Tab-separated table of N, CA and C in Angstrom:
chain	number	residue	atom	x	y	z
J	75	UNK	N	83.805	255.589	10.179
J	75	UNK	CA	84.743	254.623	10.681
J	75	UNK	C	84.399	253.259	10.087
J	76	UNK	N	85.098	252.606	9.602
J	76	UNK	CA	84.933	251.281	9.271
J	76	UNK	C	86.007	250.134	9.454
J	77	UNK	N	85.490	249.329	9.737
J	77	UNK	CA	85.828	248.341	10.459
J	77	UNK	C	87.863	247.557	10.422
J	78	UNK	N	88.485	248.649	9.235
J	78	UNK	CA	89.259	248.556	9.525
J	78	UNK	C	90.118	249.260	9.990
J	79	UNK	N	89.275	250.792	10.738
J	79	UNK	CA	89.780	251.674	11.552
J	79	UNK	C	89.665	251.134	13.244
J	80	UNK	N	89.361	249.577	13.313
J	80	UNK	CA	88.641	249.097	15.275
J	80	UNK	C	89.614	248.466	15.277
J	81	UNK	N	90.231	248.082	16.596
J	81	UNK	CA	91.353	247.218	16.680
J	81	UNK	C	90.880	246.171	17.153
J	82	UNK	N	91.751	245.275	16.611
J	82	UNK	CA	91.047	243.524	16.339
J	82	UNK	C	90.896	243.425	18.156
J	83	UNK	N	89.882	243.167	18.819
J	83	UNK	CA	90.228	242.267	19.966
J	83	UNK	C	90.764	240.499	20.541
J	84	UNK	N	90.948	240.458	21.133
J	84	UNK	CA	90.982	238.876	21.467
J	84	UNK	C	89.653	238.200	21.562
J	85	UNK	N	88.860	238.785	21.844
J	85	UNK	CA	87.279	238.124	21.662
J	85	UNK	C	87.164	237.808	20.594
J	86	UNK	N	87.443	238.051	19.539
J	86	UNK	CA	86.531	237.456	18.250
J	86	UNK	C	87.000	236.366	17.799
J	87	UNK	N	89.025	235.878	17.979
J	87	UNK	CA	88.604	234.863	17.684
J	87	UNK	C	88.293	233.893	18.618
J	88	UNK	N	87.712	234.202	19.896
J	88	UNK	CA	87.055	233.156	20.927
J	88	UNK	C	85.272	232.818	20.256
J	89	UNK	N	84.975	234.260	20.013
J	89	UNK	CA	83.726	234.195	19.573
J	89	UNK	C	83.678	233.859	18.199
J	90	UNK	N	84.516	234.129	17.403
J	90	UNK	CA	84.807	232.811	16.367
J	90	UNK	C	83.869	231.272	16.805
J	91	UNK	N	84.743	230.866	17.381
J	91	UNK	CA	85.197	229.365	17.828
J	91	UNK	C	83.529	228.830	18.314
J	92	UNK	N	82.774	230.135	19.357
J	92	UNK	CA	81.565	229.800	20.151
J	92	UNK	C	80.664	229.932	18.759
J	93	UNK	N	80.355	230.768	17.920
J	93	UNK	CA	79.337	230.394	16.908
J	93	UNK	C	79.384	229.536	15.579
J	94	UNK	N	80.848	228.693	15.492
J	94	UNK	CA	81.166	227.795	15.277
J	94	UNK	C	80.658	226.678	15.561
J	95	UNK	N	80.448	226.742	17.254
J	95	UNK	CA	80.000	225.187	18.137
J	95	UNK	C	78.895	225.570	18.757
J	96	UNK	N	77.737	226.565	18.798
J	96	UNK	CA	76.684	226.614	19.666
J	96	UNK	C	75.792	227.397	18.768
J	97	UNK	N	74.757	227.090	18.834
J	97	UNK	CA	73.279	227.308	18.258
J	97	UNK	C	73.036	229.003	18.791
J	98	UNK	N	73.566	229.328	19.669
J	98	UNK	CA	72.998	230.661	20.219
J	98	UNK	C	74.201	230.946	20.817
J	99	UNK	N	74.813	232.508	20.993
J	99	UNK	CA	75.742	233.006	21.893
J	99	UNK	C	75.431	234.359	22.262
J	100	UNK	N	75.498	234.437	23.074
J	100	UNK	CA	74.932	236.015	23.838
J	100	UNK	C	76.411	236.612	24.132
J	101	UNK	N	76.540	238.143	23.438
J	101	UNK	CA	77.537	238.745	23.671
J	101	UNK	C	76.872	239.659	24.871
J	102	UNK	N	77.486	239.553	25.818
J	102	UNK	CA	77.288	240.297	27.405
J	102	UNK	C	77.631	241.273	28.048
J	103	UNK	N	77.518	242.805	27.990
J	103	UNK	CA	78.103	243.398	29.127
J	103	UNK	C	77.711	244.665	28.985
J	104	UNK	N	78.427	245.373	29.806
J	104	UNK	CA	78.070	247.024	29.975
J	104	UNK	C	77.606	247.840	28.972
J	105	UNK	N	77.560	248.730	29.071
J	105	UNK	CA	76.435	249.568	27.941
J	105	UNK	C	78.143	250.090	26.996
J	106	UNK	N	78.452	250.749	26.441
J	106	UNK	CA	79.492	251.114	25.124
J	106	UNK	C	80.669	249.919	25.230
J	107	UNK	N	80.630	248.899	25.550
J	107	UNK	CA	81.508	247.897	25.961
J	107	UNK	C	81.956	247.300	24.368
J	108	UNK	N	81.122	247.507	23.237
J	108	UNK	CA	81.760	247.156	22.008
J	108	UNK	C	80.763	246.176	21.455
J	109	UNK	N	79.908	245.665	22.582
J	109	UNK	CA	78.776	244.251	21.832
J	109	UNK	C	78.160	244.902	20.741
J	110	UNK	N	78.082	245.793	20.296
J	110	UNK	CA	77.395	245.727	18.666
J	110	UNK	C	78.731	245.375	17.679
J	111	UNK	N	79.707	245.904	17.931
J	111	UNK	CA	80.874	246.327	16.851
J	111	UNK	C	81.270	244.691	16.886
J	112	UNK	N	81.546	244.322	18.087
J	112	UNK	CA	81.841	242.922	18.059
J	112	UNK	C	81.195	241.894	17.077
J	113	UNK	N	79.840	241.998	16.920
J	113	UNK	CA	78.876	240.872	16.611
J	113	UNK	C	78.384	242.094	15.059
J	114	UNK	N	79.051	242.871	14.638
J	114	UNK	CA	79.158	243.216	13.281
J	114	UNK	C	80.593	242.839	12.587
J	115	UNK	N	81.575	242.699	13.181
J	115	UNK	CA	82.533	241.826	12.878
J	115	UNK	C	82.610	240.695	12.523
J	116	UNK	N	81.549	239.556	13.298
J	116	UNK	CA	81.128	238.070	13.475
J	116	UNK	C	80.727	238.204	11.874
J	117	UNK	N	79.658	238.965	12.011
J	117	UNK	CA	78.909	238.984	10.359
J	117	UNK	C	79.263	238.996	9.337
J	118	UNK	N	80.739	240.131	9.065
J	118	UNK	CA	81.507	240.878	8.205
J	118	UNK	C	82.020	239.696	8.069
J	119	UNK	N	82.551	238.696	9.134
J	119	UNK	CA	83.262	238.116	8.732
J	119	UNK	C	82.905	235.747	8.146
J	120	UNK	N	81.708	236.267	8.694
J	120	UNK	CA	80.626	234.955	8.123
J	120	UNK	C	80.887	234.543	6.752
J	121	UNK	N	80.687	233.430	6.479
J	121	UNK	CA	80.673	233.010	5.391
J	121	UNK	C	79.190	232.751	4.653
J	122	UNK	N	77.874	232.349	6.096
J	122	UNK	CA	76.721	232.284	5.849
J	122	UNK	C	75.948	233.498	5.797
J	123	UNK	N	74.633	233.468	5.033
J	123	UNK	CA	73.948	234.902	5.288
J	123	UNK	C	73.396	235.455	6.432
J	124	UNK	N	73.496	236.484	7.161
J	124	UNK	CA	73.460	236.855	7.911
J	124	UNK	C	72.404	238.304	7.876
J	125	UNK	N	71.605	238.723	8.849
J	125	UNK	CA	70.626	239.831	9.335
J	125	UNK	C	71.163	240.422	10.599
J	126	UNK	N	71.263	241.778	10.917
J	126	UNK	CA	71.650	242.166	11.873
J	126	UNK	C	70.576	243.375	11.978
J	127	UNK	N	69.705	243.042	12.798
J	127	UNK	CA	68.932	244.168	13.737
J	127	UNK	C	68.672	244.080	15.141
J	128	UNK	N	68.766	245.835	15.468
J	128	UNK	CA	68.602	246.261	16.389
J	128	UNK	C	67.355	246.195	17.121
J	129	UNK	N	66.806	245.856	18.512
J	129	UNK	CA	65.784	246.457	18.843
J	129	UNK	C	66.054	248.040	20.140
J	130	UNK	N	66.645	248.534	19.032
J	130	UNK	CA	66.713	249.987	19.998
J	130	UNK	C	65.714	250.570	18.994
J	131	UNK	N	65.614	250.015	17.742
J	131	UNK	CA	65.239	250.979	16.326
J	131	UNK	C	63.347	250.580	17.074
J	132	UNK	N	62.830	251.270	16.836
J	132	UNK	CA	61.028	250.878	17.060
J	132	UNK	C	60.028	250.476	16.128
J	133	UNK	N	60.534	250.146	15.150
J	133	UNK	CA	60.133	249.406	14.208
J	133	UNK	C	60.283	248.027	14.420
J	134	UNK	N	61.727	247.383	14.507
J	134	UNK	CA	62.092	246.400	14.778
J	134	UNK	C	61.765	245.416	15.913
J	135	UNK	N	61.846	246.836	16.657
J	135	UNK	CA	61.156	246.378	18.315
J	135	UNK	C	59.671	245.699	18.132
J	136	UNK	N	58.762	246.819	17.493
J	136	UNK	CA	57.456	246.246	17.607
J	136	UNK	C	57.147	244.885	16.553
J	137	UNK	N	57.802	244.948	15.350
J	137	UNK	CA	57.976	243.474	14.991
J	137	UNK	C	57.944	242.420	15.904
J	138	UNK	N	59.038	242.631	16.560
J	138	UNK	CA	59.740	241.621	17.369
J	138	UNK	C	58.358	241.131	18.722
J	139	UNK	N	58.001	242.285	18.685
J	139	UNK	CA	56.957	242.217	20.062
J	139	UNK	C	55.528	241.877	19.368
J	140	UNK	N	55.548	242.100	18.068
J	140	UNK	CA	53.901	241.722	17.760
J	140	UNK	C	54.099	240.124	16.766
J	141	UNK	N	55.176	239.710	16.692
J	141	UNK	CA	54.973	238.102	15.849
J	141	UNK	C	56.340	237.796	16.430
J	142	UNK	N	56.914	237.616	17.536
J	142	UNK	CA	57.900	236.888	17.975
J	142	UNK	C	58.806	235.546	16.963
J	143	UNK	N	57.595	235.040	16.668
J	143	UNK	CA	57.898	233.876	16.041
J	143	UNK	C	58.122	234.460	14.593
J	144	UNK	N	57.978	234.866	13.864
J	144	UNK	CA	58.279	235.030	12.585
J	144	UNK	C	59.542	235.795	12.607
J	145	UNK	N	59.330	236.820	13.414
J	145	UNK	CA	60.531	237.619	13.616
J	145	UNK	C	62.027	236.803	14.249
J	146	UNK	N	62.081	235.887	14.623
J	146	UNK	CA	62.708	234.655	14.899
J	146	UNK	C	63.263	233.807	13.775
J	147	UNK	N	61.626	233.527	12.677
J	147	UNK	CA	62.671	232.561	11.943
J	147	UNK	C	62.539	233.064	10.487
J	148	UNK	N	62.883	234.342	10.543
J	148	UNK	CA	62.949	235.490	8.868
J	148	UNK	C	64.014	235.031	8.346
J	149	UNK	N	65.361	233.802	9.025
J	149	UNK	CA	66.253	233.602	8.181
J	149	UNK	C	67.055	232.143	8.419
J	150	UNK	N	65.956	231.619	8.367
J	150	UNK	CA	66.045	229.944	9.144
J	150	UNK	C	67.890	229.712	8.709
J	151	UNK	N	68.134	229.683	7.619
J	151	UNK	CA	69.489	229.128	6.766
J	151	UNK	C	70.748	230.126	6.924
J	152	UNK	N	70.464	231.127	8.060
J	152	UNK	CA	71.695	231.798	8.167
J	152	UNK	C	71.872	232.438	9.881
J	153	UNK	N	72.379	233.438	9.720
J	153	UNK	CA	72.765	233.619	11.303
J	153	UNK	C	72.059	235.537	11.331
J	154	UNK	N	71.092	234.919	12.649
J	154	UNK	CA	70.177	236.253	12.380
J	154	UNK	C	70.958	236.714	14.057
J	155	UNK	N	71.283	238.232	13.881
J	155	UNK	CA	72.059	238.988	15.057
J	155	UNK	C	70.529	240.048	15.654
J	156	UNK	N	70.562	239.305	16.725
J	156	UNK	CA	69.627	240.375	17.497
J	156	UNK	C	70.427	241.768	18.447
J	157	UNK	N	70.478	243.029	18.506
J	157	UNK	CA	70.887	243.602	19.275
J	157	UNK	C	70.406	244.103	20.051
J	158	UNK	N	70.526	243.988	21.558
J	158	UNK	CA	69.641	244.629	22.747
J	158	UNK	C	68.374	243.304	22.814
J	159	UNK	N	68.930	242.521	22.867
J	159	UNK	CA	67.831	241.225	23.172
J	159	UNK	C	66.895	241.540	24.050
J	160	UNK	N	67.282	242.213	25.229
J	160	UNK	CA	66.594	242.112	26.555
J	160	UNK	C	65.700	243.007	26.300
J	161	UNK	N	65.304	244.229	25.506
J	161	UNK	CA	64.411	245.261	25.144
J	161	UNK	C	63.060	244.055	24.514
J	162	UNK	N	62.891	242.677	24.232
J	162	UNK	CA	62.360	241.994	23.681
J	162	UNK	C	62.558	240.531	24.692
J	163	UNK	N	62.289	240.744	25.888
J	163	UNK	CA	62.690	239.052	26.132
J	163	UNK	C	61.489	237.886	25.714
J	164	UNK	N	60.140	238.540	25.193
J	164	UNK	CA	59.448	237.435	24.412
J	164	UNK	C	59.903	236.705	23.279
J	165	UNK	N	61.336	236.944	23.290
J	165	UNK	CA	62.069	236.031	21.744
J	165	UNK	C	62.692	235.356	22.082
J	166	UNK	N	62.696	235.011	23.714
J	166	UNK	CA	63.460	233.990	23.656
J	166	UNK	C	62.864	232.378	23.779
J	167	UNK	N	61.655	232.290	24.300
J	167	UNK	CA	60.750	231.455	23.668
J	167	UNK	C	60.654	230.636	22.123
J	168	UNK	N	60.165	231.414	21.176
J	168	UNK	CA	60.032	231.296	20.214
J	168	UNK	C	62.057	231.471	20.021
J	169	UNK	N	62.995	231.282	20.234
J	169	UNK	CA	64.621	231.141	19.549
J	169	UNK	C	64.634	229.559	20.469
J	170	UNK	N	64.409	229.239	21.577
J	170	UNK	CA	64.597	228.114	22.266
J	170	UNK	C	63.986	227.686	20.898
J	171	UNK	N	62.368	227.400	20.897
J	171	UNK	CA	61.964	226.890	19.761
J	171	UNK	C	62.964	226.067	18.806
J	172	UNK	N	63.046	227.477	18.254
J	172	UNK	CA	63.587	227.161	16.465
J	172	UNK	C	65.165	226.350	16.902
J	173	UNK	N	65.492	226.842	18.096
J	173	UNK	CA	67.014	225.692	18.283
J	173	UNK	C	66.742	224.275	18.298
J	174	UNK	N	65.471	224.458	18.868
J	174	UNK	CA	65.271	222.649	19.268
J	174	UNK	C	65.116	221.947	17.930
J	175	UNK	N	64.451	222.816	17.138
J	175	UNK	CA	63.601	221.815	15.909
J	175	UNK	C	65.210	222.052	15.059
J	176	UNK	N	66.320	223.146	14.901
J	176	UNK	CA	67.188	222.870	14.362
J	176	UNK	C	68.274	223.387	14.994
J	177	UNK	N	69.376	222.322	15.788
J	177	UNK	CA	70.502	222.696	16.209
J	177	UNK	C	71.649	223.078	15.662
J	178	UNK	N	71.293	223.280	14.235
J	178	UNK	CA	72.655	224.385	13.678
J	178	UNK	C	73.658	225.587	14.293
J	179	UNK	N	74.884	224.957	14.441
J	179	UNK	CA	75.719	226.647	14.979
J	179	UNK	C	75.895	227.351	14.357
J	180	UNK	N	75.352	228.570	15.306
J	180	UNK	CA	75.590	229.882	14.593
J	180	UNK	C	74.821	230.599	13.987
J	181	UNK	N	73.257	229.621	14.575
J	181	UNK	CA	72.272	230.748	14.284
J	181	UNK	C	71.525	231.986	14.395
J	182	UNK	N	71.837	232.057	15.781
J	182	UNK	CA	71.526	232.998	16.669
J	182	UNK	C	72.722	233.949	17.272
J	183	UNK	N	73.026	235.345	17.327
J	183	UNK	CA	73.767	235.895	17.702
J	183	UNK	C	72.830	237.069	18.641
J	184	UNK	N	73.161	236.875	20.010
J	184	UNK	CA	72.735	237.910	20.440
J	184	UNK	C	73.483	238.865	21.598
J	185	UNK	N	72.900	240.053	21.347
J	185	UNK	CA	73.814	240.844	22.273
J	185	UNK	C	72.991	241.537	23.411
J	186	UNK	N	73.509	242.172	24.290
J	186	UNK	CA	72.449	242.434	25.491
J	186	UNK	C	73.606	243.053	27.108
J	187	UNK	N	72.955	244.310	27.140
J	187	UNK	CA	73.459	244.734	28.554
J	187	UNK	C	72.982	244.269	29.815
J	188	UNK	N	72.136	243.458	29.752
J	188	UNK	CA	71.292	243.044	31.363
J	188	UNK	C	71.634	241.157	30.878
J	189	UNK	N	71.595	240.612	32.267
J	189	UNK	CA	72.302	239.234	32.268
J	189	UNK	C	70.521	238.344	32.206
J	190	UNK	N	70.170	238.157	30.701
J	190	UNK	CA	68.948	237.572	30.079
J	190	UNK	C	68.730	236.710	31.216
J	191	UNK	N	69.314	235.948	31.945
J	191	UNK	CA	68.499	234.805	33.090
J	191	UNK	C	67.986	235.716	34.034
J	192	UNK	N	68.977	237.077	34.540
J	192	UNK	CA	68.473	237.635	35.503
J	192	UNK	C	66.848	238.579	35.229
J	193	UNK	N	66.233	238.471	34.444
J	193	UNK	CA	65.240	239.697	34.036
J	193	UNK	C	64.048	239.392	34.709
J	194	UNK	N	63.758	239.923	35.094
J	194	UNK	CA	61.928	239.675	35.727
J	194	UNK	C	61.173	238.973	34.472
J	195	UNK	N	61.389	239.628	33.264
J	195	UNK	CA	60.256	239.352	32.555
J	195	UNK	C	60.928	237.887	31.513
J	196	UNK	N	62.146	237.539	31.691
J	196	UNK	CA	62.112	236.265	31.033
J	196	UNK	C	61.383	235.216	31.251
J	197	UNK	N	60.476	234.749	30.037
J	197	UNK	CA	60.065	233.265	30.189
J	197	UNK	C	60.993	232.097	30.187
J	198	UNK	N	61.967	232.278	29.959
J	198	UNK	CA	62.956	230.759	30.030
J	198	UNK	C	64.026	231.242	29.613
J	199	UNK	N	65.000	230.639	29.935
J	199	UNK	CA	66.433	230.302	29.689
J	199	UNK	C	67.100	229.828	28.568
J	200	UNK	N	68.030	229.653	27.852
J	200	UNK	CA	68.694	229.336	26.974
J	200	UNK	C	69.211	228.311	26.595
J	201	UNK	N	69.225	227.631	28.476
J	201	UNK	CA	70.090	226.786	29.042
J	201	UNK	C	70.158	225.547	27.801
J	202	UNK	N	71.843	225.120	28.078
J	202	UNK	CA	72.044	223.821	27.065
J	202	UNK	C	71.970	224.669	25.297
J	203	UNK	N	71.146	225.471	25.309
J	203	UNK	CA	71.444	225.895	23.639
J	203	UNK	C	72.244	227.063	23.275
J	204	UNK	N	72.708	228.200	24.272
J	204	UNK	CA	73.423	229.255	24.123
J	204	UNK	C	74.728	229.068	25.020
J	205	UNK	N	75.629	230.097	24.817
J	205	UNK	CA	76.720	230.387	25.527
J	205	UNK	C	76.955	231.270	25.336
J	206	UNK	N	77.519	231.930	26.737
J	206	UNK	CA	77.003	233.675	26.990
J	206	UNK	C	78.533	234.025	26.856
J	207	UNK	N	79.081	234.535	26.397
J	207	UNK	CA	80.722	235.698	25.840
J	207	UNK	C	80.366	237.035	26.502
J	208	UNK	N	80.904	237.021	27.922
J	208	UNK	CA	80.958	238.330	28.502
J	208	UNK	C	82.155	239.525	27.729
J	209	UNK	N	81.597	240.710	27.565
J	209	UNK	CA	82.408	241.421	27.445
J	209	UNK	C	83.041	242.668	28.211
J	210	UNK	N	83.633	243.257	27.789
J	210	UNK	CA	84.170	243.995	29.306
J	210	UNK	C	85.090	245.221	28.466
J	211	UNK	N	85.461	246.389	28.941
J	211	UNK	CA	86.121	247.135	28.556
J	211	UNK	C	87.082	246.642	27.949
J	212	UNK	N	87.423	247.531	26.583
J	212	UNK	CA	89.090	247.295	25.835
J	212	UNK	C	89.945	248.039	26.827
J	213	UNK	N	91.424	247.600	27.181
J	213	UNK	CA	92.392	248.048	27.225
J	213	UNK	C	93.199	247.417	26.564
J	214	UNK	N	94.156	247.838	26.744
J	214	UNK	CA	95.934	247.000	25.928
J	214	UNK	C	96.029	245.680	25.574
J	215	UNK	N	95.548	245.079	27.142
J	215	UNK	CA	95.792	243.831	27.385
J	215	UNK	C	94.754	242.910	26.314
J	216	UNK	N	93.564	243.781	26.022
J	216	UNK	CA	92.473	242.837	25.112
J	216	UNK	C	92.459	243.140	23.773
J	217	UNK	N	93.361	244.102	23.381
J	217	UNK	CA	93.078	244.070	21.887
J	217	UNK	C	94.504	243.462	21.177
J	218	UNK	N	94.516	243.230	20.089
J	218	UNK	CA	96.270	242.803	19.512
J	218	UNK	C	96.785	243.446	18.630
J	219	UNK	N	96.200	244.994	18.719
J	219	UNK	CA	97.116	246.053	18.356
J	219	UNK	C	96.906	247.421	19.317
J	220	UNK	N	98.094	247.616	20.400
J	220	UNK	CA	97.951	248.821	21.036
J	220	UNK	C	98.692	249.963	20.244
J	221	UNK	N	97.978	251.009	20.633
J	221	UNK	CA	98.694	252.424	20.143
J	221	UNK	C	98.738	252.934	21.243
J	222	UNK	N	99.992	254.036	21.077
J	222	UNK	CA	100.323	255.225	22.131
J	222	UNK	C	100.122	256.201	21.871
J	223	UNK	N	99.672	257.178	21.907
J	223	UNK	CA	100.063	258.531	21.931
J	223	UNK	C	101.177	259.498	22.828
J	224	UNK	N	101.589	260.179	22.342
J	224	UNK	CA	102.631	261.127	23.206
J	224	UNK	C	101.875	262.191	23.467
């Protein structure tokens, strides 16, 4: 399947607009809800260079968990997509970081089924540098091409 077999939703060009104007955006919601496909779209459709990994993969994961910080800033000059943030909430430390020292939009793309403020194990918040894009099931009403079947 590729990406011009998915039907466009109304989110992207909202989420357009948010990694346009914010340093960090967390795509939000239920588990098959579309946050990977979504925020491989963002990419596909970037003009800057862009990284997209998973931490479902265990490679990536233990990166992520044994140098936080490097694994953070492997692509200072473009827009690095974390998926499943919350499998890793020691990155959000070291991403506050790298926002502060550079407030560029659109560096950070992250996606995540659990609501990152709510986690036991977060050290801090986002607050002021991200904006969270809940997502939610497709039906009719959210994409801008429906099909029928008979």
């Amino acid at each position: 399947m590729t990406s011009n077999d998915i039907l466009s939703r109304h989110a992207l060009s909202w989420a357009k607009e948010l990694v346009g104007s914010f340093p960090a955006v967390v795509i939000e919601g239920a588990r098959q809800v579309g946050k990977s496909t979504l925020a491989t779209m963002l990419v596909e459709g970037s003009e800057r260079p862009a990284r997209y990994l998973t931490l479902d993969d265990d490679v990536q994961r233990a990166a992520a968990q044994n140098d936080p910080q490097a694994f953070v800033n492997q692509l200072p000059d473009g827009m690095l997509v974390i998926d499943e943030i919350q499998r890793a909430p020691e990155l959000l430390l070291p991403i506050k970081a790298s926002i502060d020292r550079h407030r560029t939009p659109g560096r950070f793309l992250l996606t995540g089924s659990a609501d990152l403020l709510r986690l036991e194990r977060t050290p801090d918040s986002l607050a002021g540098r991200a904006v969270t894009l809940p997502l939610r099931t497709l039906s009719q009403g959210r994409s801008t091409a429906a099909s029928t079947t008979s």
